[in-house]
Short mmCIF file of C-alpha atoms in Angstrom, two decimals:
data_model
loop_
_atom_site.label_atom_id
_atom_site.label_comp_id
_atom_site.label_asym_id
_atom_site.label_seq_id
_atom_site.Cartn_x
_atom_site.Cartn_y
_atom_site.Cartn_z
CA UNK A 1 9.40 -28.29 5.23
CA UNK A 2 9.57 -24.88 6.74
CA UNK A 3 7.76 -22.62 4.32
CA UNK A 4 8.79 -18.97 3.17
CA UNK A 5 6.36 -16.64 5.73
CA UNK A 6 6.77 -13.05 5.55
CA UNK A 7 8.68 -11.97 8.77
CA UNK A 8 8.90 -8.51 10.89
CA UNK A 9 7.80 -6.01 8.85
CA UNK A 10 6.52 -7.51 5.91
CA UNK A 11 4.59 -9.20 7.71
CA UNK A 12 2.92 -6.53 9.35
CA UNK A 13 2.05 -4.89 6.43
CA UNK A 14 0.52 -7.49 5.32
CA UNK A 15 -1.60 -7.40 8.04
CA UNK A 16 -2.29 -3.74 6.98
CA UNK A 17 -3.10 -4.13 3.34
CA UNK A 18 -5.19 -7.02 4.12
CA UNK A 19 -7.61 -5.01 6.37
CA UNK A 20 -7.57 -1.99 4.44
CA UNK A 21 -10.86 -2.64 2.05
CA UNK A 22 -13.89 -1.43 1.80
CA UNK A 23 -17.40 -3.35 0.68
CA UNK A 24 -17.25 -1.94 -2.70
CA UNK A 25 -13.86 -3.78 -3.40
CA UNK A 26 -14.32 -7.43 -5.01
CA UNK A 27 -12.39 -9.98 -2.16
CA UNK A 28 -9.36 -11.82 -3.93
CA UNK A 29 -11.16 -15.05 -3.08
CA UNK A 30 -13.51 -14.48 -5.49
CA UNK A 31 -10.51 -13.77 -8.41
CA UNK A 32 -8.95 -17.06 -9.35
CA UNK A 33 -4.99 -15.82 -10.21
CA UNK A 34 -3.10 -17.89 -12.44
CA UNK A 35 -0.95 -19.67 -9.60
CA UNK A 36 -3.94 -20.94 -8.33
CA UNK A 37 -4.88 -23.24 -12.06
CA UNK A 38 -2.18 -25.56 -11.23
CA UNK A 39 -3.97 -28.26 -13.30
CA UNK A 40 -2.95 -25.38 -16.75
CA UNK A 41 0.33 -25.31 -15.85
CA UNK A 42 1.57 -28.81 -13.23
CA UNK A 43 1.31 -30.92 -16.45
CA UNK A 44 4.05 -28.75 -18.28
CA UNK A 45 6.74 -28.80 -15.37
CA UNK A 46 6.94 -32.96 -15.22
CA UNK A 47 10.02 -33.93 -16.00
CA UNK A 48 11.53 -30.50 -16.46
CA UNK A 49 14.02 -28.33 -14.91
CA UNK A 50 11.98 -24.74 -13.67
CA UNK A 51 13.36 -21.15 -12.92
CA UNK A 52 11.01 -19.59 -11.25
CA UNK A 53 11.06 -15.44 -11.31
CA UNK A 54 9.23 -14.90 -7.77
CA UNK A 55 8.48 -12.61 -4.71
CA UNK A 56 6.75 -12.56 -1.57
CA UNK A 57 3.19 -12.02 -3.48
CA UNK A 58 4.01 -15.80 -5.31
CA UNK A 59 1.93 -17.59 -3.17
CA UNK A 60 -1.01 -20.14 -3.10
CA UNK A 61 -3.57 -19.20 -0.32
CA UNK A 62 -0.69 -18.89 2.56
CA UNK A 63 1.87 -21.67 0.38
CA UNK A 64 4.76 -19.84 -1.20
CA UNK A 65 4.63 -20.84 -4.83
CA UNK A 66 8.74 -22.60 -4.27
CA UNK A 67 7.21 -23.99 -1.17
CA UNK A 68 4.37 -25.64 -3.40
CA UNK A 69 6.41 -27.04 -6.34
CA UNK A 70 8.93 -27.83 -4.25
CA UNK A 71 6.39 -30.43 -2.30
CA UNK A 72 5.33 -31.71 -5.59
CA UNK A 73 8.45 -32.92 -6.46
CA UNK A 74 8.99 -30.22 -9.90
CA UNK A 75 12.75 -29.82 -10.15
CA UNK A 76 13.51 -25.62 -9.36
CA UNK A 77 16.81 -24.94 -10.44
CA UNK A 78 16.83 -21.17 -9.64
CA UNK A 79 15.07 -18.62 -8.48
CA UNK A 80 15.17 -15.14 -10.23
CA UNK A 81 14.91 -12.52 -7.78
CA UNK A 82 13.51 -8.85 -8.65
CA UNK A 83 13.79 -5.47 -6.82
CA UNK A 84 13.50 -5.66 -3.61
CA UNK A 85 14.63 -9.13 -3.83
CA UNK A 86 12.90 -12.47 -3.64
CA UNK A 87 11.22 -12.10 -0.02
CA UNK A 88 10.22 -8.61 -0.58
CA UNK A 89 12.45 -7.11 2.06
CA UNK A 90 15.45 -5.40 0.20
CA UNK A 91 14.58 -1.85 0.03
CA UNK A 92 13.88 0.54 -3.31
CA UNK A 93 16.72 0.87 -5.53
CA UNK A 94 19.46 -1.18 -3.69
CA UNK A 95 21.26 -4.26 -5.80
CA UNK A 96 19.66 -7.55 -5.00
CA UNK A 97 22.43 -9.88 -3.53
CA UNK A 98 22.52 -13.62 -5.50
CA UNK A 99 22.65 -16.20 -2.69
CA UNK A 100 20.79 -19.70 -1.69
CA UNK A 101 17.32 -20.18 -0.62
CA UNK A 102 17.99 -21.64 2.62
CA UNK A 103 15.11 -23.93 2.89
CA UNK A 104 15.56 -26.16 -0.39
CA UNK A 105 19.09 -24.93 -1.12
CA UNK A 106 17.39 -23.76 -4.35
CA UNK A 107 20.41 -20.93 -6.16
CA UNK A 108 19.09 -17.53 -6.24
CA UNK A 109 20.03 -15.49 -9.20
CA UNK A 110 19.37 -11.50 -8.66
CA UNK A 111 18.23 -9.72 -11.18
CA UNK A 112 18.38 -6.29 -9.75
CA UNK A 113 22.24 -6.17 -9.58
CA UNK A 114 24.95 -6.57 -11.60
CA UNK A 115 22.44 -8.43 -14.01
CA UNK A 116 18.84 -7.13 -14.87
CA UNK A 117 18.83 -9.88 -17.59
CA UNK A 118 19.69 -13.66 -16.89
CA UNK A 119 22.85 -14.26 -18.46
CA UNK A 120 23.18 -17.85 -20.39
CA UNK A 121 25.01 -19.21 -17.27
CA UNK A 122 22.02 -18.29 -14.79
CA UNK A 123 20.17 -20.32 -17.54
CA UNK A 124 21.68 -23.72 -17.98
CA UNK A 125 19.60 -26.46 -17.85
CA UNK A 126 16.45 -24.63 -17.44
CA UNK A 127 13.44 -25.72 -19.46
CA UNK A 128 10.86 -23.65 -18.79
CA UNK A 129 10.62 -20.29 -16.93
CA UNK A 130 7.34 -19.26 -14.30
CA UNK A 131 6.60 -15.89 -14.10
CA UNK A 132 4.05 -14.90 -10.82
CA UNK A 133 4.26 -11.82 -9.22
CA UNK A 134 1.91 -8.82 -8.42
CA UNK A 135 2.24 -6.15 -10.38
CA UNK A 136 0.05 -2.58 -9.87
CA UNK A 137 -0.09 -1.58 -13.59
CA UNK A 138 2.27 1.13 -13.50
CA UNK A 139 5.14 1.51 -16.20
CA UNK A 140 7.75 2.48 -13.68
CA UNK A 141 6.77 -0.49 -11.09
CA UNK A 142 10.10 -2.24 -12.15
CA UNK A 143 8.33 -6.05 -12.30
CA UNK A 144 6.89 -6.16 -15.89
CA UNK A 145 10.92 -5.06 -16.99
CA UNK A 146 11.89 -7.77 -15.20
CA UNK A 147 9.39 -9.85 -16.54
CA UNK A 148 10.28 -8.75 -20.22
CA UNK A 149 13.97 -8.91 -19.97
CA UNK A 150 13.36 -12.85 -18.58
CA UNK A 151 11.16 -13.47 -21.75
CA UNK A 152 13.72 -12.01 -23.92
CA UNK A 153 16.32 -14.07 -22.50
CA UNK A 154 14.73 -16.95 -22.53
CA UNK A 155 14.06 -16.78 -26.44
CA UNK A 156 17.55 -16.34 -27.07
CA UNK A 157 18.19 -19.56 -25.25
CA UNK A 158 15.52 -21.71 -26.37
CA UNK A 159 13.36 -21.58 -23.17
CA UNK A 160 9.47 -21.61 -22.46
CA UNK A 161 7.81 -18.54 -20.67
CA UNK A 162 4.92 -19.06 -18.48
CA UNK A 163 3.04 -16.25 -17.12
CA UNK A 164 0.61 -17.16 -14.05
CA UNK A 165 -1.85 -13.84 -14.58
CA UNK A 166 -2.47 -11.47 -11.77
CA UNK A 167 -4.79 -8.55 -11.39
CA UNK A 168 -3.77 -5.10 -12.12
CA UNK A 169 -5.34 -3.38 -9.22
CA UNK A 170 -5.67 -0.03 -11.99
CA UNK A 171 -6.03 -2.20 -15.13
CA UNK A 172 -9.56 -0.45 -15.06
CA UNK A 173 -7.98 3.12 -16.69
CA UNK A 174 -5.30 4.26 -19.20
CA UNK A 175 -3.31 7.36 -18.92
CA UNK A 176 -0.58 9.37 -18.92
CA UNK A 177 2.29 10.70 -21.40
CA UNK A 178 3.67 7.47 -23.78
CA UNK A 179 7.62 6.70 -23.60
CA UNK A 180 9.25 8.09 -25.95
CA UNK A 181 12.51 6.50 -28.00
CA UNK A 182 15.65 8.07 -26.31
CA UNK A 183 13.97 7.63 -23.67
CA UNK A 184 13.98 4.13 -22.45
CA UNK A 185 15.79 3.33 -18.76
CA UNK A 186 15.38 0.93 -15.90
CA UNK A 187 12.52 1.83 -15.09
CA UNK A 188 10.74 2.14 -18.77
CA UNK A 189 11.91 0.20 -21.21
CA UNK A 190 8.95 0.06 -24.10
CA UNK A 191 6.52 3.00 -25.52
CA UNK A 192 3.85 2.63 -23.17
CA UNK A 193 1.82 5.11 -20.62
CA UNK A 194 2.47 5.79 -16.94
CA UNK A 195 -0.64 4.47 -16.35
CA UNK A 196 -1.05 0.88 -19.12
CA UNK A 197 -4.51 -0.78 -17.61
CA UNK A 198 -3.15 -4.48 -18.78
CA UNK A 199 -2.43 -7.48 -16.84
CA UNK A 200 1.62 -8.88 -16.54
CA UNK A 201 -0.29 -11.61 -19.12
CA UNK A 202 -1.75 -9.13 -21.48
CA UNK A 203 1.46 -6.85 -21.00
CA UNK A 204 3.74 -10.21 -21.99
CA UNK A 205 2.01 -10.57 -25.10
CA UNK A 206 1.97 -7.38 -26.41
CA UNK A 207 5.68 -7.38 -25.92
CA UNK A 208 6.39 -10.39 -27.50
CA UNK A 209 3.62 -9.83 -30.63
CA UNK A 210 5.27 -5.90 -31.21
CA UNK A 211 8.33 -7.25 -31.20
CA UNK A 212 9.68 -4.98 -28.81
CA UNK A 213 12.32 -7.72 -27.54
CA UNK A 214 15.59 -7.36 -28.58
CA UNK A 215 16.08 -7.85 -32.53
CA UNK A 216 12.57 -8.54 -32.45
CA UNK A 217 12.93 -12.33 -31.53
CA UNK A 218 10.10 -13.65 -29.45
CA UNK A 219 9.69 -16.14 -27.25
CA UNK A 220 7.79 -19.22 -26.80
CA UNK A 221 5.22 -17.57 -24.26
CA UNK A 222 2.06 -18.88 -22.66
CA UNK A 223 -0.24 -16.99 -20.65
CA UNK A 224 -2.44 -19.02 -17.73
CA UNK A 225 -5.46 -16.50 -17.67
CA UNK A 226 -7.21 -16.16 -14.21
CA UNK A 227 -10.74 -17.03 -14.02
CA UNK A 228 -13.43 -14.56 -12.44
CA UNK A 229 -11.14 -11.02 -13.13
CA UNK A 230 -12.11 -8.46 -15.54
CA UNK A 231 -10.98 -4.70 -16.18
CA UNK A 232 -13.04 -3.32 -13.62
CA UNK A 233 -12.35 -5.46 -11.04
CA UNK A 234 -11.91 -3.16 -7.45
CA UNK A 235 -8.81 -5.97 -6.68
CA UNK A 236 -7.73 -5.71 -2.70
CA UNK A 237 -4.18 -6.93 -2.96
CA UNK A 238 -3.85 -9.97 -0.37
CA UNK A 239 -0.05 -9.46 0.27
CA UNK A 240 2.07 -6.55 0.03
CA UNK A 241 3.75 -6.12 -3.42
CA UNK A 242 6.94 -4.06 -2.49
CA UNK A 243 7.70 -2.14 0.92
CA UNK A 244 6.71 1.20 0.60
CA UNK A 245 3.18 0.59 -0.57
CA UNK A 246 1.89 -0.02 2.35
CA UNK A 247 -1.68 -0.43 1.61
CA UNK A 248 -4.25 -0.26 -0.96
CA UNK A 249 -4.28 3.83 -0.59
CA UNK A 250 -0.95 4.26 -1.40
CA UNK A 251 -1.30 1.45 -4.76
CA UNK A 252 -4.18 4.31 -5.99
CA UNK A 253 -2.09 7.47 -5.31
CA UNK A 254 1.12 5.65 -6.34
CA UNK A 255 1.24 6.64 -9.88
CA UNK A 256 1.14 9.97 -9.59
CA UNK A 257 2.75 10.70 -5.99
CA UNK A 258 5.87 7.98 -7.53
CA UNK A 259 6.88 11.79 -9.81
CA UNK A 260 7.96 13.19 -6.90
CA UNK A 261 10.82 10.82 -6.97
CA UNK A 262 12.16 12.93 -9.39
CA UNK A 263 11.38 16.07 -7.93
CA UNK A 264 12.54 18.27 -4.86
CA UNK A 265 9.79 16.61 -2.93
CA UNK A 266 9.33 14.41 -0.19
CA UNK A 267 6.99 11.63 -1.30
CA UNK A 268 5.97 10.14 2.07
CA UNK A 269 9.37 7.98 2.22
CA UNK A 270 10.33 7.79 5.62
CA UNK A 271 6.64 8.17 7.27
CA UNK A 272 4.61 5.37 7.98
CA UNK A 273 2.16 6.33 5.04
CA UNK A 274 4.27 6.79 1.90
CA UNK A 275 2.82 7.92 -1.17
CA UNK A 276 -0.07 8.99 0.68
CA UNK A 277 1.80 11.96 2.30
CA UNK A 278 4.25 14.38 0.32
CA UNK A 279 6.14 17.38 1.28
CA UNK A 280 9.40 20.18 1.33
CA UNK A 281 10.02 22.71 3.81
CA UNK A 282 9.39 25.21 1.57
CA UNK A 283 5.51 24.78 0.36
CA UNK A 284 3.03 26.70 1.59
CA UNK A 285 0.52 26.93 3.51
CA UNK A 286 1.89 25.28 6.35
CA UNK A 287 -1.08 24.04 7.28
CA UNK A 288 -0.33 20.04 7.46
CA UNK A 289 3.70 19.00 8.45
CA UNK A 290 5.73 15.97 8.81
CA UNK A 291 9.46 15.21 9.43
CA UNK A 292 10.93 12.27 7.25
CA UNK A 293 13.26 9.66 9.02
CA UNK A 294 15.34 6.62 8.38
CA UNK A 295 13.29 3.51 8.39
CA UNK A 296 14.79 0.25 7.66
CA UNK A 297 14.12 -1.50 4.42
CA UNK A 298 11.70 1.08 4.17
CA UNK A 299 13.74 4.01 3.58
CA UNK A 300 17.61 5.29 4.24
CA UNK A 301 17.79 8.43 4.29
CA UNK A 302 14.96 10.09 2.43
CA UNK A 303 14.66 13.46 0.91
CA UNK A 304 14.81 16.02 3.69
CA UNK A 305 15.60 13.71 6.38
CA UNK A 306 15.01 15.29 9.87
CA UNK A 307 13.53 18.32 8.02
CA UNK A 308 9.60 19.61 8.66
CA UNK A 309 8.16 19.30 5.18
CA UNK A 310 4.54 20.94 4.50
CA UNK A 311 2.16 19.52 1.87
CA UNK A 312 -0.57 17.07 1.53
CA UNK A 313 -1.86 14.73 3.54
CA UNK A 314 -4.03 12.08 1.30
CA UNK A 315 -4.03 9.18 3.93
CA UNK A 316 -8.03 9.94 5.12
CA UNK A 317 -9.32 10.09 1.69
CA UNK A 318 -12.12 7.55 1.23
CA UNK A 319 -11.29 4.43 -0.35
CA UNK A 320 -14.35 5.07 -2.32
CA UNK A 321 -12.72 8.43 -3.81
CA UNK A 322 -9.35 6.77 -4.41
CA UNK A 323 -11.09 4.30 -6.67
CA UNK A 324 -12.91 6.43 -8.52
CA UNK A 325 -9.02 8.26 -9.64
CA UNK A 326 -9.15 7.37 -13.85
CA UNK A 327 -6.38 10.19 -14.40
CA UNK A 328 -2.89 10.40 -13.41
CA UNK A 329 -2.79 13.86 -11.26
CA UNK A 330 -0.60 16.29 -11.72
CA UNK A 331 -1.88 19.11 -10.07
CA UNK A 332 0.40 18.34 -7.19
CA UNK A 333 3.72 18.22 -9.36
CA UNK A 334 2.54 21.56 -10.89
CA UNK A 335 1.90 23.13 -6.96
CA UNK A 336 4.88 22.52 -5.56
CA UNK A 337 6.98 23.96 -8.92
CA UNK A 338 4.80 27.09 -8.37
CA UNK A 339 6.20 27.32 -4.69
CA UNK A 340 9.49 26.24 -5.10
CA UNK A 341 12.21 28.45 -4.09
CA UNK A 342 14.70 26.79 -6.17
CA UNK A 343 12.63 26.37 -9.89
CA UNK A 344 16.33 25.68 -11.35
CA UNK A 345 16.64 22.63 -9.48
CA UNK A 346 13.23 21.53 -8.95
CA UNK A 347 13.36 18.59 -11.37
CA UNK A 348 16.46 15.68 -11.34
CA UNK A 349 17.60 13.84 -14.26
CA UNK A 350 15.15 11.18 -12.68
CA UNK A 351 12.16 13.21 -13.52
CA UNK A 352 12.76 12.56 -17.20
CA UNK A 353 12.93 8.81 -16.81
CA UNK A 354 9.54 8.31 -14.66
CA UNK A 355 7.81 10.81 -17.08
CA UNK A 356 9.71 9.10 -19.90
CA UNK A 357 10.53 11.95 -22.37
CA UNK A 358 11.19 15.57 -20.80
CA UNK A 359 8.38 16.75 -22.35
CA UNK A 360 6.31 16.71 -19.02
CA UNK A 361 9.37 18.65 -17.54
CA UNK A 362 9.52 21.41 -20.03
CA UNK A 363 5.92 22.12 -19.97
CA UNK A 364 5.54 22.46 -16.07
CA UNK A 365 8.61 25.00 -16.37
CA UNK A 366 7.26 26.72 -19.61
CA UNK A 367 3.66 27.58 -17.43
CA UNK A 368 1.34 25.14 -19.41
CA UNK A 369 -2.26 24.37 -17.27
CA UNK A 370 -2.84 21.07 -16.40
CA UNK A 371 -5.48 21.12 -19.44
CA UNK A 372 -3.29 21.63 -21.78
CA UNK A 373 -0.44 18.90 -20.67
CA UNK A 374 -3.53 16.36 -20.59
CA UNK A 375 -4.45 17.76 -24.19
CA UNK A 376 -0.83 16.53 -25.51
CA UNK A 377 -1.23 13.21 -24.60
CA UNK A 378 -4.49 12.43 -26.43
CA UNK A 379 -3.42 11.57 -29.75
CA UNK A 380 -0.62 9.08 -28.39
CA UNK A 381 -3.04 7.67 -25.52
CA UNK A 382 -5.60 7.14 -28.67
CA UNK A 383 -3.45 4.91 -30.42
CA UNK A 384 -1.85 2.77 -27.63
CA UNK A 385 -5.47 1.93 -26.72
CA UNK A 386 -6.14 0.91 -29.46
CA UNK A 387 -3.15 -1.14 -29.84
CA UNK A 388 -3.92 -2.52 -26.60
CA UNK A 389 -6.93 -4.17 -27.64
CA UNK A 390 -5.66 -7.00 -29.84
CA UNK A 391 -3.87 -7.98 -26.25
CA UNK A 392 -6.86 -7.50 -23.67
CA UNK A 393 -7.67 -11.28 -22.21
CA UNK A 394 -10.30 -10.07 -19.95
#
């Protein structure tokens, strides 16, 4: 059967992240990922009918995880697609079309649409649920919603969750400001730091033990840990886990570079190193420039399209440095509202959602150091770590 490859331009940055380590990073053949214990989780899908919530990081060595469990004869009734769809190549923020998989004629049910949660219907007949894909341990990395709206789902309709355990390529630090209630969107749903340092395992649990689901139900949720991780693993991503990260430099700088989303600030989209480049026409010095385009899938129309934007460029930074980040930056956020020429409409309504409470956004305007931002974090920080611990599998 003709398997699920990663075509044109996924498949050259796959090519891209794969060759982007250095010596100090641990390979991902040496990391055992859940997927890859079928004999913890084959046994469960005999006679069952399987939804599988996938992407184009699902696989087994080069086998798409449908591809596998198709070949094994496990009956896949649907496949629950996430942002950027269940191939990988739907870009940032645009609806996820349902369709068919066109090699097993498998339904595909989007959840980045109409429907972030799987409605009853989308359900029938499913049994158990399969969660794989590669997550980068960042709140507003929209997978781990997905994941969590699926569990929740599934417990209202009687239906197992399995996780299959993947790295977190940052799981080895913890920072940034904690959601706060009010607060909660599509891209943060549950009172938890920018930066969480847990697996999608770990994560699952502590969502389903806090009873953060809806009503507080839970689910019926097993985890299949990986063998040969822990916390301080230096993971090298072996495929791509969404479009615009485009290698393992931009996965480091992504959690603090992604605020610039909500910001009037170029974050690298439309160059051919996003989140590793970030600009406006209006910073100074103009030392380092770069004029954002149209890419496909990549990016439509980015934030001063066919403008010169001055800023940073972060792309020859040692991969050695970037590991060694254990703080989410924000000396760059608190630059460019220094040198903005419009401070009134520096921030969007985004900003408030990635940050998740607008108290990030009202002490940048109200002139607080970077110090003193980090300082009103501690006490919340202190007690989701330890929180965190009862969940921590590795």
């Amino acid at each position: 059967m003709k398997q699920h490859v990663i075509s044109g331009i996924i498949l050259l940055a796959y090519i891209l992240f794969t060759g982007c380590g250095t010596t100090t990073q641990t390979s991902p053949q040496e990391v055992v990922v859940g997927t890859g214990l079928t004999d913890s989780y084959l046994p469960q899908l005999e006679n069952k009918n399987v939804g599988l919530v996938v992407n184009q990081t699902s696989v087994i060595d080069s086998v798409h995880l449908i591809d596998y469990l198709f070949n094994k004869g496990v009956a896949i009734k649907g496949i629950y697609a996430p942002e950027h769809g269940y191939k990988g190549n739907v870009e940032r923020g645009e609806h996820v079309d349902g369709t068919t998989d066109p090699e097993t004629g498998i339904p595909v049910y989007s959840l980045y649409g109409k429907y972030r949660k799987p409605t009853p219907e989308m359900l029938e007949g499913i049994d158990v649920m399969i969660f794989d894909m590669q997550d980068v341990g960042v709140r507003f990395f929209t997978y781990i919603n997905t994941m969590t709206r699926v569990m929740e789902a599934s417990a209202e309709n009687g239906i197992k969750v399995i996780v299959l355990d993947r790295p977190n390529p940052l799981g080895y630090y913890v920072d940034g400001p904690v959601l706060k209630p009010g607060f909660e969107s599509g891209i943060g749903l549950y009172p938890i730091p920018v930066i969480h340092g847990m697996t999608v395992g770990e994560y699952a649990k502590m969502v389903n033990s806090e009873g953060w689901l809806k009503d507080g139900i839970q689910c019926d949720l097993e985890v299949v840990k990986m063998e040969n991780y822990t916390h301080e693993t230096k993971y090298q991503l072996p495929v791509l886990p969404s479009p615009n990260l485009a290698d393992m430099k931009s996965v480091y700088l992504y959690p603090s570079i992604c605020l610039f989303e909500g910001a009037d600030v170029n974050e690298g989209r439309g160059t051919d190193t996003p989140f590793q480049v970030f600009g406006a026409p209006y910073y100074t010095p103009k030392d380092f420039s770069y004029i954002p385009k149209s890419i496909p899938v990549l990016a439509l129309h980015p934030k001063f399209e066919g403008e010169t934007c001055y800023g940073y460029d972060l792309s020859e930074t040692p991969m050695a440095e970037l590991q060694n980040i254990k703080q989410l930056e924000i000396k760059y956020l608190i630059d460019f509202y220094n040198k903005s020429d419009d401070k009134e409409n520096f921030f969007t309504p985004f900003f408030d959602k990635l940050a998740g409470s607008d108290q990030l956004r009202k002490q940048i305007i109200a002139g607080l150091s970077e110090e003193e931002i980090r300082e009103s974090w501690q006490a919340d920080l202190d007690s989701f770590k330890e929180m965190r611990k009862k969940y921590l599998l590795y």
